[in-house]
Tab-separated table of C-alpha atoms in Angstrom:
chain	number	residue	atom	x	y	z
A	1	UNK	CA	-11.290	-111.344	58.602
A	2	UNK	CA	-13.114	-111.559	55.495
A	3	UNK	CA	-14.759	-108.410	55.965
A	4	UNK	CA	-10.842	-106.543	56.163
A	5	UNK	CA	-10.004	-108.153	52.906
A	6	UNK	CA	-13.256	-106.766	50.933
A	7	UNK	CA	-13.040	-103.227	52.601
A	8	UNK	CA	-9.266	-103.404	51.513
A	9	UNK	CA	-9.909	-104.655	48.095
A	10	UNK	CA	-12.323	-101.891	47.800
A	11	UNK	CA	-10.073	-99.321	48.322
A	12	UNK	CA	-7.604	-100.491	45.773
A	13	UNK	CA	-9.843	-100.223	43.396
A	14	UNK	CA	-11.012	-96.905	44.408
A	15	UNK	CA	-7.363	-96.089	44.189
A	16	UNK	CA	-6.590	-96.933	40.779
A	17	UNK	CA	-9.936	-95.162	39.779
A	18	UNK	CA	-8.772	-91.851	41.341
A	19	UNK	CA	-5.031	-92.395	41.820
A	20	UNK	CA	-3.457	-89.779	44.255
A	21	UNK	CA	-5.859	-87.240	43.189
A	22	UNK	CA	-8.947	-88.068	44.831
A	23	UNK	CA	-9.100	-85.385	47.182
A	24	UNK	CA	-9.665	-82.923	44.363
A	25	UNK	CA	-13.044	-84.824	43.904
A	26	UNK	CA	-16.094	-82.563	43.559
A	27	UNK	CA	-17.659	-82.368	46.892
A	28	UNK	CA	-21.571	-83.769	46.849
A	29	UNK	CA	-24.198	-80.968	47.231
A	30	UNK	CA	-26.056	-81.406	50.466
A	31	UNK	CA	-29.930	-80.810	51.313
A	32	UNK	CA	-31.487	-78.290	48.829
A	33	UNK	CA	-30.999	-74.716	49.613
A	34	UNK	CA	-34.662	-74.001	48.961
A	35	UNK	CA	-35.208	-76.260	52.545
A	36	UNK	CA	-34.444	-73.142	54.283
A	37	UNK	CA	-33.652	-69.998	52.017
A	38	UNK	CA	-36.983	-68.713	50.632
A	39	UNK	CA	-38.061	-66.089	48.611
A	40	UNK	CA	-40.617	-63.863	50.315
A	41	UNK	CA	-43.821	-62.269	48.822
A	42	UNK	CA	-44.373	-58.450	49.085
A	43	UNK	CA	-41.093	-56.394	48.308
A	44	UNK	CA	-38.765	-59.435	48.133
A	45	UNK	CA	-35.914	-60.588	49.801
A	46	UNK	CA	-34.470	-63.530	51.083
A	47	UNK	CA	-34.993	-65.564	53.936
A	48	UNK	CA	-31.868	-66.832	55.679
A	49	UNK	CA	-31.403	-69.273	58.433
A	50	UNK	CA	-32.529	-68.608	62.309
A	51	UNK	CA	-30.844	-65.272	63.509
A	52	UNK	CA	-29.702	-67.214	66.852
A	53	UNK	CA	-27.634	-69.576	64.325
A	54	UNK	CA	-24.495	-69.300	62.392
A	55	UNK	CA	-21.340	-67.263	63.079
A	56	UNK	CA	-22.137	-63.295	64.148
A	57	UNK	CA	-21.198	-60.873	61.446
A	58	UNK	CA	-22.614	-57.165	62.322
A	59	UNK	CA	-26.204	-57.849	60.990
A	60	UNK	CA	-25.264	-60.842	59.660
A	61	UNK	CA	-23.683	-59.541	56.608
A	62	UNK	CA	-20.834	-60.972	54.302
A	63	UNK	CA	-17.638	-61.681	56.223
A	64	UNK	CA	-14.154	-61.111	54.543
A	65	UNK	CA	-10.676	-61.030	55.891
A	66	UNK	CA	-10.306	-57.516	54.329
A	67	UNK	CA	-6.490	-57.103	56.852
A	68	UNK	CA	-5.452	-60.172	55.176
A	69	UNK	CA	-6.678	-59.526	51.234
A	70	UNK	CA	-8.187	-57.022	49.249
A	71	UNK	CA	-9.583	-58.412	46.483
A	72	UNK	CA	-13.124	-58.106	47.229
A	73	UNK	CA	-14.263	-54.398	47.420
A	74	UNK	CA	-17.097	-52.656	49.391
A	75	UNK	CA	-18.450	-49.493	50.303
A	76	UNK	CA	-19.391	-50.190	54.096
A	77	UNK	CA	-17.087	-51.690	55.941
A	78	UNK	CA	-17.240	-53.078	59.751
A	79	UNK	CA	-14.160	-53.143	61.556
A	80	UNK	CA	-13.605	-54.534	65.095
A	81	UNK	CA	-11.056	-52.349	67.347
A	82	UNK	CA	-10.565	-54.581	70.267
A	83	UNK	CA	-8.730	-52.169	72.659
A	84	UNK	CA	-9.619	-51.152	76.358
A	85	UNK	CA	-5.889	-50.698	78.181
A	86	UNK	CA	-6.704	-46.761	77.641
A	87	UNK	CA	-9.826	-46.845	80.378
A	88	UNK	CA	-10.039	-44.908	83.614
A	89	UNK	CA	-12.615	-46.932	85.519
A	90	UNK	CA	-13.941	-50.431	84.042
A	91	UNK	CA	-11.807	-52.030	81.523
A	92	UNK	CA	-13.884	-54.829	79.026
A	93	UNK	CA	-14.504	-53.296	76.062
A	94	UNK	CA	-12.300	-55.220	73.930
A	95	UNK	CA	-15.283	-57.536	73.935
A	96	UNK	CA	-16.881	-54.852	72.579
A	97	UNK	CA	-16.334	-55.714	68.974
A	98	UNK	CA	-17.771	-59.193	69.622
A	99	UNK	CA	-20.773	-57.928	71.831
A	100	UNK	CA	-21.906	-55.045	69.163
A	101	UNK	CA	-22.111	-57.964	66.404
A	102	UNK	CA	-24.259	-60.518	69.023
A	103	UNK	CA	-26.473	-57.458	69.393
A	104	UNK	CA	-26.660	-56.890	65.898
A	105	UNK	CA	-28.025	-60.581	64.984
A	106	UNK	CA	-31.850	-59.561	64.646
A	107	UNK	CA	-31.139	-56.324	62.666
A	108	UNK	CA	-32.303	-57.855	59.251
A	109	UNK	CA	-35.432	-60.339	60.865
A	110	UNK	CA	-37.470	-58.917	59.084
A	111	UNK	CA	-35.468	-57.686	56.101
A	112	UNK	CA	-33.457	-54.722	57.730
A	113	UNK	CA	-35.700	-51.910	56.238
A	114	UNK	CA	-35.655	-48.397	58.031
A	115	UNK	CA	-39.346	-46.773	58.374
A	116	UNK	CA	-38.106	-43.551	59.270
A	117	UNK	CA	-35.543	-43.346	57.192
A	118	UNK	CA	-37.264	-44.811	54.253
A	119	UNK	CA	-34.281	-46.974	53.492
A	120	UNK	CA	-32.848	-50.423	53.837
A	121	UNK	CA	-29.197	-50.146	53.944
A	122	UNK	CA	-28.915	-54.323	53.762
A	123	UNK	CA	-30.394	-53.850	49.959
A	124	UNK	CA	-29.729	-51.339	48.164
A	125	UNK	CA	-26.741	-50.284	46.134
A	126	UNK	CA	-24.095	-50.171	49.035
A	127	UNK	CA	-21.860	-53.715	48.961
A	128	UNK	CA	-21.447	-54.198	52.635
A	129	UNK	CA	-18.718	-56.105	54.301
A	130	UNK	CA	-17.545	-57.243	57.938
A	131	UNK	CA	-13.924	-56.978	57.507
A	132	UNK	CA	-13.334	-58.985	61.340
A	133	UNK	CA	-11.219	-57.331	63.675
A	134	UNK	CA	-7.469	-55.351	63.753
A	135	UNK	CA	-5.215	-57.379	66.120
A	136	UNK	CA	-4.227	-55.551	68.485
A	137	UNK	CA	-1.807	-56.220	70.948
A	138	UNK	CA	-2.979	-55.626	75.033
A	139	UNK	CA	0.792	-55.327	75.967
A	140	UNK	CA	2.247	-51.824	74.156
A	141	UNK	CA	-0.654	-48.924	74.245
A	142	UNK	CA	1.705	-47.097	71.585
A	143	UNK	CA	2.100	-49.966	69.418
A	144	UNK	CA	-1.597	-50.636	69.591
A	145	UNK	CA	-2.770	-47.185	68.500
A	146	UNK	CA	-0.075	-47.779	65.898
A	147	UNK	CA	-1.846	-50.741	64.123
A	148	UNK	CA	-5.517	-49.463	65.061
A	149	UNK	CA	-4.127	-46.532	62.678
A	150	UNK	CA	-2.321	-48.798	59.936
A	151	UNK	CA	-4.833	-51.519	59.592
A	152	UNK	CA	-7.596	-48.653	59.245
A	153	UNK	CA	-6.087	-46.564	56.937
A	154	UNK	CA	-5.355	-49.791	54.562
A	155	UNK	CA	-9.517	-50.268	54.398
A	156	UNK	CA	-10.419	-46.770	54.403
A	157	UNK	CA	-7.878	-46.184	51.373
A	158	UNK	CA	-8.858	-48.888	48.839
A	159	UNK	CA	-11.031	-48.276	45.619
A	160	UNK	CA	-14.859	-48.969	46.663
A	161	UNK	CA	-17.116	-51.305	45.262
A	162	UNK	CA	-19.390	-48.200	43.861
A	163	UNK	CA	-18.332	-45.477	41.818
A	164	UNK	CA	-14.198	-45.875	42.470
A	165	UNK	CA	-13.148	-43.881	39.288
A	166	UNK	CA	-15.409	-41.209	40.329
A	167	UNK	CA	-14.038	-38.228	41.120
A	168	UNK	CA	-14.630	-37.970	45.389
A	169	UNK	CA	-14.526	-35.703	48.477
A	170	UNK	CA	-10.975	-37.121	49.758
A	171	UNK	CA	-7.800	-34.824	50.018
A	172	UNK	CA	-6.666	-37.071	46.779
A	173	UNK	CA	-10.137	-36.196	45.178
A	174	UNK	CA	-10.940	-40.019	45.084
A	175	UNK	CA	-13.891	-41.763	45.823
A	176	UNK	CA	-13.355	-43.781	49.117
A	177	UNK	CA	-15.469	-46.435	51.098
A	178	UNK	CA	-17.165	-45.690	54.795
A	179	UNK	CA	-15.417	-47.308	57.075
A	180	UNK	CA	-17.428	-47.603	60.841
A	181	UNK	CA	-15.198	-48.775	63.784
A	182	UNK	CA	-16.245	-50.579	66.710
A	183	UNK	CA	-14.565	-50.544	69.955
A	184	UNK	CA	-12.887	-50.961	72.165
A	185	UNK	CA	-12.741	-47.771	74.405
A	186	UNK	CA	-12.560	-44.042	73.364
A	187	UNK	CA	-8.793	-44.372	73.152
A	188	UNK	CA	-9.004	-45.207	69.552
A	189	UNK	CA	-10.604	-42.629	68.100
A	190	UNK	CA	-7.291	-40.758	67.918
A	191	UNK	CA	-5.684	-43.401	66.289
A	192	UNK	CA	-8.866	-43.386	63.656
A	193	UNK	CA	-8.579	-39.593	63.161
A	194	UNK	CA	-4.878	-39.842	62.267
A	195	UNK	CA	-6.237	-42.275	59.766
A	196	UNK	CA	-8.807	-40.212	58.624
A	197	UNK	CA	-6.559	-37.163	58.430
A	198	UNK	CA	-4.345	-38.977	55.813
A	199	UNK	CA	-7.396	-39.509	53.644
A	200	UNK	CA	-9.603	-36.185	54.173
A	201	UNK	CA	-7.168	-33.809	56.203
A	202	UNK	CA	-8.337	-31.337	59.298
A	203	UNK	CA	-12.054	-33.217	59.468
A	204	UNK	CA	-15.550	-31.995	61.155
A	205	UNK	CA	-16.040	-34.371	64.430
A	206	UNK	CA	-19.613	-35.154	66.062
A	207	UNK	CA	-19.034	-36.603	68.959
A	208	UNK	CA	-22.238	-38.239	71.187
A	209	UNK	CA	-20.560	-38.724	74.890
A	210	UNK	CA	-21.182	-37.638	78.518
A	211	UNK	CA	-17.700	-37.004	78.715
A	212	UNK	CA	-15.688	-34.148	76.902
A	213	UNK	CA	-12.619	-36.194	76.206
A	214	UNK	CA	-10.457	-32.832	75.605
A	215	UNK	CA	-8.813	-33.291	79.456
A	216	UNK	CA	-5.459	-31.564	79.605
A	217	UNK	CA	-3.691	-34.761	80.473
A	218	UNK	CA	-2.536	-33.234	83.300
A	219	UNK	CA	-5.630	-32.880	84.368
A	220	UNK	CA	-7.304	-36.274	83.722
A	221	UNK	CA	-4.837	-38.905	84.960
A	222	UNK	CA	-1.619	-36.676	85.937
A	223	UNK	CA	0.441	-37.317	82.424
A	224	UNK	CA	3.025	-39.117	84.472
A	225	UNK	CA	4.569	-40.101	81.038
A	226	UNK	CA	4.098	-38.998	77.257
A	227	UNK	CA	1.887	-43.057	76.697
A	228	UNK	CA	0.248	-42.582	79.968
A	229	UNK	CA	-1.185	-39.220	78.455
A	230	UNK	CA	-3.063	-40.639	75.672
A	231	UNK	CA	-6.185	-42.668	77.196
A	232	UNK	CA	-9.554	-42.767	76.621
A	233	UNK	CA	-10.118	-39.001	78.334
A	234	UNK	CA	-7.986	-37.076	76.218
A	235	UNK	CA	-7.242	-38.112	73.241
A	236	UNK	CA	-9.275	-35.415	71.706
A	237	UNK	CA	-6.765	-33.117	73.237
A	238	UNK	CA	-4.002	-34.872	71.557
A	239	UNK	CA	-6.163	-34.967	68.451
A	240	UNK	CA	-6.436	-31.198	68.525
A	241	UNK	CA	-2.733	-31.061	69.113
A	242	UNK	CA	-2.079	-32.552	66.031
A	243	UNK	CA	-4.053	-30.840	64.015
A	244	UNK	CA	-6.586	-33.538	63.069
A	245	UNK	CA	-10.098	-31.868	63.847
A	246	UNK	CA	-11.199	-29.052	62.263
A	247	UNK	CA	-11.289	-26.111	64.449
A	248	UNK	CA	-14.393	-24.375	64.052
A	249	UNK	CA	-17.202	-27.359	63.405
A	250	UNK	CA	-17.287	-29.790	65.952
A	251	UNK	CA	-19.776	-30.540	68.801
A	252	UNK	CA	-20.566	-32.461	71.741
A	253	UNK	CA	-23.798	-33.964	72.402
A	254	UNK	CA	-25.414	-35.344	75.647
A	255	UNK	CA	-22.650	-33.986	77.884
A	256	UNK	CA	-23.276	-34.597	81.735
A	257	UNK	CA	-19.972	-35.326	83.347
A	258	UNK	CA	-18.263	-33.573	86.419
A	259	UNK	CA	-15.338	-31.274	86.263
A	260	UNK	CA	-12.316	-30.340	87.578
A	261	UNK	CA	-13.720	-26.753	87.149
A	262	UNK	CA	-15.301	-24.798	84.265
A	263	UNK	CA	-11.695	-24.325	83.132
A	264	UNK	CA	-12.247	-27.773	81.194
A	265	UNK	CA	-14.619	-26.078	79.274
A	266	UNK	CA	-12.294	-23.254	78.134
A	267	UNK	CA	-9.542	-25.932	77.189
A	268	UNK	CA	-12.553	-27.648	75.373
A	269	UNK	CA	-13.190	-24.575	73.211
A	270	UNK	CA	-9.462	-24.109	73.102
A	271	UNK	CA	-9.751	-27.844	71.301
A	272	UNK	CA	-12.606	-26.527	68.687
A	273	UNK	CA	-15.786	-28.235	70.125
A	274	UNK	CA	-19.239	-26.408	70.864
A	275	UNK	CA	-21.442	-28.646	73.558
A	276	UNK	CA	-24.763	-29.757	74.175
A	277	UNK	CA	-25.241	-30.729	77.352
A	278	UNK	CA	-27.831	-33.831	77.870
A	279	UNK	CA	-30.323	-32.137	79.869
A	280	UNK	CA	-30.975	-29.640	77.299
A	281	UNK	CA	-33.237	-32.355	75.453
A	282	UNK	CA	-35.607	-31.302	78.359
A	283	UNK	CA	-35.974	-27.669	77.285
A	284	UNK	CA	-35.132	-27.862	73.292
A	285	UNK	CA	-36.174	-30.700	72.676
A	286	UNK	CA	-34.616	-33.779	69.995
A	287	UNK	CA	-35.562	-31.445	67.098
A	288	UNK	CA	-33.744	-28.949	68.980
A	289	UNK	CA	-30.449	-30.705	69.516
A	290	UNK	CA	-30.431	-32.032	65.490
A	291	UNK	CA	-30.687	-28.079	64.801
A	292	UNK	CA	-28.145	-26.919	67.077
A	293	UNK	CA	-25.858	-29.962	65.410
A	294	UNK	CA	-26.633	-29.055	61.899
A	295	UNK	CA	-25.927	-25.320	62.430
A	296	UNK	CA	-22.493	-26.158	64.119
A	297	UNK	CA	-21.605	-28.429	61.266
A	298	UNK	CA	-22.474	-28.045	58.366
A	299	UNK	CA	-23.030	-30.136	54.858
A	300	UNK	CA	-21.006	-29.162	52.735
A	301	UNK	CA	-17.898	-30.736	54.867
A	302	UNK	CA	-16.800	-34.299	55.387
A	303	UNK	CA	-17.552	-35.544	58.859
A	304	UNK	CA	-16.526	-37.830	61.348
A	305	UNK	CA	-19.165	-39.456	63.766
A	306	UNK	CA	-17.741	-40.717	67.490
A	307	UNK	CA	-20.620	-42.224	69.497
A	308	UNK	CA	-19.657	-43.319	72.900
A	309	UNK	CA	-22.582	-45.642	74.248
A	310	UNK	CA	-22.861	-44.225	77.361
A	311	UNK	CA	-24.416	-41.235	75.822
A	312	UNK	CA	-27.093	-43.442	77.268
A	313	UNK	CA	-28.519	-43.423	80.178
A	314	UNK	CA	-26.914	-46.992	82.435
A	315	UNK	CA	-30.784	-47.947	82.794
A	316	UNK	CA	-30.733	-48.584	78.432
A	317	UNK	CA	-26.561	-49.094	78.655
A	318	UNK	CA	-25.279	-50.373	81.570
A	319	UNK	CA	-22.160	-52.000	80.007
A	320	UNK	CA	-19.746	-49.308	79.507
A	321	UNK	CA	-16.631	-48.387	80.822
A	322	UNK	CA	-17.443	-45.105	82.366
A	323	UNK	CA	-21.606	-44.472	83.473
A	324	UNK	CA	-23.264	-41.421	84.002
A	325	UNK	CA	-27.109	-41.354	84.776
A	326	UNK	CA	-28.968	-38.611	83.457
A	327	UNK	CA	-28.339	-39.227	80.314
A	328	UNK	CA	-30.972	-40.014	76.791
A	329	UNK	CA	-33.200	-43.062	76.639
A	330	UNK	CA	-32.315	-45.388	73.388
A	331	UNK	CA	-35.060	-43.943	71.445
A	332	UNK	CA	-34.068	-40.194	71.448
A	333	UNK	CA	-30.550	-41.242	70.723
A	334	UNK	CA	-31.565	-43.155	67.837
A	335	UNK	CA	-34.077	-40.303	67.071
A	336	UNK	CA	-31.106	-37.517	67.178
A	337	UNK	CA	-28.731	-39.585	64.985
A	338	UNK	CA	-31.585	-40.407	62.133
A	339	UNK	CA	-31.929	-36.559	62.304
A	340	UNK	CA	-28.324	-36.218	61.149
A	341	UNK	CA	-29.871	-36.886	57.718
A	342	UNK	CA	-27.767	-34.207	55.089
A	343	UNK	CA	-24.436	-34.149	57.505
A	344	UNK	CA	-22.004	-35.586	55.167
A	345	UNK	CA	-21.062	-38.917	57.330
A	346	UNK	CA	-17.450	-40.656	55.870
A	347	UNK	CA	-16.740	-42.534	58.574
A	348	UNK	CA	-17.856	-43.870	62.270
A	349	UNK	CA	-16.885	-45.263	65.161
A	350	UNK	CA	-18.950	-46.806	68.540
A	351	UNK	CA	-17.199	-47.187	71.220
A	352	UNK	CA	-17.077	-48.248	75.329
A	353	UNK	CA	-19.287	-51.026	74.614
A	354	UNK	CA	-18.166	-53.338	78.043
A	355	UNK	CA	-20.147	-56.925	77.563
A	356	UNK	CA	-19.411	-57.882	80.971
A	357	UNK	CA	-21.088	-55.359	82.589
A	358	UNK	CA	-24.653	-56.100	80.203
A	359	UNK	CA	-27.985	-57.606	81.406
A	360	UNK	CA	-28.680	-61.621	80.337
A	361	UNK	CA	-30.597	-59.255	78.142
A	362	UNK	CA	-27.838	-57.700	75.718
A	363	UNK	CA	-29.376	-54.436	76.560
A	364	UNK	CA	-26.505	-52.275	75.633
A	365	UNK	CA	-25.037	-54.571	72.986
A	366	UNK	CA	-28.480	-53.995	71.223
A	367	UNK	CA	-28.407	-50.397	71.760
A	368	UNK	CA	-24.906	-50.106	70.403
A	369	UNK	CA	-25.826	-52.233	67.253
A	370	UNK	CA	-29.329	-50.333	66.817
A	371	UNK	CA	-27.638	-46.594	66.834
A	372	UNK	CA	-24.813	-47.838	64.289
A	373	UNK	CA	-27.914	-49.134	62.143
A	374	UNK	CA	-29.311	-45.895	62.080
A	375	UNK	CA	-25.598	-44.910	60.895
A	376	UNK	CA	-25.310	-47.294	58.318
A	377	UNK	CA	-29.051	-46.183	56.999
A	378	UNK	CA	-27.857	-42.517	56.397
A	379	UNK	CA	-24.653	-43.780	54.769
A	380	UNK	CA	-26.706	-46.068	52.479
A	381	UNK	CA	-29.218	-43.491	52.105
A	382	UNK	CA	-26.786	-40.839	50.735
A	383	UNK	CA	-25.162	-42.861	48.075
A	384	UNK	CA	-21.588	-43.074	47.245
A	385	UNK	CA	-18.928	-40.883	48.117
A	386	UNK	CA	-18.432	-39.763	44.015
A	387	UNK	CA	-22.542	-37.924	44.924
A	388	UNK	CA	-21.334	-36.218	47.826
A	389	UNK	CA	-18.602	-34.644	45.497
A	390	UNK	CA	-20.931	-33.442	43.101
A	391	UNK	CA	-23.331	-31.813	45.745
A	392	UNK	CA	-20.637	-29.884	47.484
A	393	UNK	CA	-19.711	-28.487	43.553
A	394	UNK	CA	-23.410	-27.856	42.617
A	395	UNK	CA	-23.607	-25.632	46.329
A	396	UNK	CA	-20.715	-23.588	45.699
A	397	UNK	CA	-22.144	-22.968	42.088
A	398	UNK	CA	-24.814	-22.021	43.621
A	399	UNK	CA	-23.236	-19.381	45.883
């Protein structure tokens, strides 16, 4: 009893000390940050806590709820596109969002810098930013492609961190962020190019697959109504359609599907793509393919990069929506994309990432998060948007 009347008397005079306030009491510090963040000899850099620990950002970058305010700016952003009711054959990959970051937790072990590329994109001038994912609803496939397209084009337009009264390379002539996407299946790239579109207009499309994705829809799934005609095997038809790609610069790479016919490659053409078909890495070679890819594209446009993960073979990806063996090991994909060096990348997306279908292993999670590293290292490695502006005028001064 006694005990109840000295805890209570305690509190009343804890009470009158604080009074209703004493919530807003400064919260005590706990063990010293030095315990576990350390600075590191050599080139510097910090070490943070165990890689398996803490919540999964892609490579463990800063985390902001970018859909929900916009006060913090960046020039990198990672957004999640949890979709997959646009699949022909395994659904999953709106996990994909979640898998790519688990893959991505080791990325910066060891401080995140790129031999080949001679870069670190985790420190350098780039402010990068995991923005969390667009919700998107499983029940409407129109109304989904509908906010994949808002929500994006509400990142993609903001002011960036870097250089944002610089004169840029958009159709406004501003100086925009990178935005790279991950799905969710193919589906959403059209909703991403419509977003794109309203920031850059017509725009140059790489696209790594082993599918063409420019099916008459017709042809790939019977189009038996205007939504059922928009899926994850032609929406590059639609895109083309629309206007959204430009005609006369795009390209395939690692192409290894089965046809209806060789008519699907006419109607590809018809869409503006040029292909490389997988196996010719056997003949021409990696350095080969980056040629043909840099001779179909260009530099001095803005591009859009589409990597669908089974451009791998299923032994390095077998969680994906649609497999095709015969297709490149991770190391010649990751080899091709570091070759895209010059190509001027605005904007990504990596897509048909299916969890489910993964090793205990996280083979094709780490794949997926590997390849967009390689992405986010040419992005970092070609500066701000406002430089790619002054290139393109310094090249046609030149000519």
């Amino acid at each position: 009893m006694w005990k109840s009347l000295v805890i209570a008397a305690a509190l009343a005079v804890y009470t009158q000390a604080h009074g209703d306030d004493a919530h807003e009491q400064e919260t005590i510090a706990g063990p010293l940050e030095k315990l576990w963040y350390n600075t590191l000899p050599g080139d510097g850099g910090t070490q943070a806590d165990s890689v398996f620990s803490g919540i999964s950002t892609f490579g463990r970058i800063t985390y902001h709820p970018c859909l929900a305010s916009d006060h913090v700016k960046y020039d990198i952003a990672f957004i999640g596109a949890p979709f997959d009711t646009g699949t022909s054959y395994r659904p999953g990959a709106r996990f994909g969002p979640s898998g790519i970051r688990q893959g991505s937790r080791r990325l910066n072990l060891y401080g995140g810098y790129n031999v080949p590329l001679a870069s670190n994109p985790f420190n350098g001038w780039a402010k990068l930013i995991d923005c969390g994912d667009i919700p998107v609803t499983s029940y409407d496939n129109a109304w989904a492609l509908h906010q994949i397209e808002e929500r994006h084009n509400s990142i993609l337009m903001r002011d960036p961190a870097t250089d944002a009264k610089e004169p840029g390379i958009s159709k406004q002539g501003k100086t925009l962020p990178r935005v790279i996407t991950l799905g969710g299946d193919h589906t959403i790239t059209l909703p991403l190019l419509r977003s794109m579109n309203r920031a850059y207009g017509p725009i140059t499309v790489i696209h790594f697959d082993s599918h063409l994705d420019t099916w008459r829809p017709k042809v790939f799934g019977g189009a038996p109504s205007h939504q059922a005609s928009i899926n994850h095997g032609t929406y590059f038809y639609h895109a083309s359609q629309e206007g959204l790609p430009r005609n006369d610069t795009n390209i395939h790479a690692g192409i290894r599907t089965t046809l209806s016919g060789l008519s699907d490659y006419e109607n590809d053409g018809y869409c503006g793509f040029e292909i490389v078909e997988a196996r010719e890495i056997d003949t021409i070679g990696t350095e080969g393919i980056i040629k043909r890819i840099h001779e179909r594209v260009g530099h001095d446009n803005p591009v859009y990069l589409s990597i669908d993960i089974d451009t791998l073979d299923p032994a390095f990806a077998p969680a994906t929506g649609t497999p095709e063996t015969g297709g490149w090991s991770t190391r010649e994909l990751r080899t091709i994309i570091r070759g895209l060096k010059g190509i001027k990348l605005v904007a990504a997306d990596l897509v048909e990432v299916a969890p489910a279908y993964d090793t205990n292993a996280e083979l094709t999670t780490m794949a997926a998060a590997d390849a967009l590293y390689e992405v986010m290292s040419l992005m970092a490695l070609a500066g701000p948007l406002s430089k790619a502006k002054e290139e393109v005028e310094g090249t046609q001064e030149e000519v």
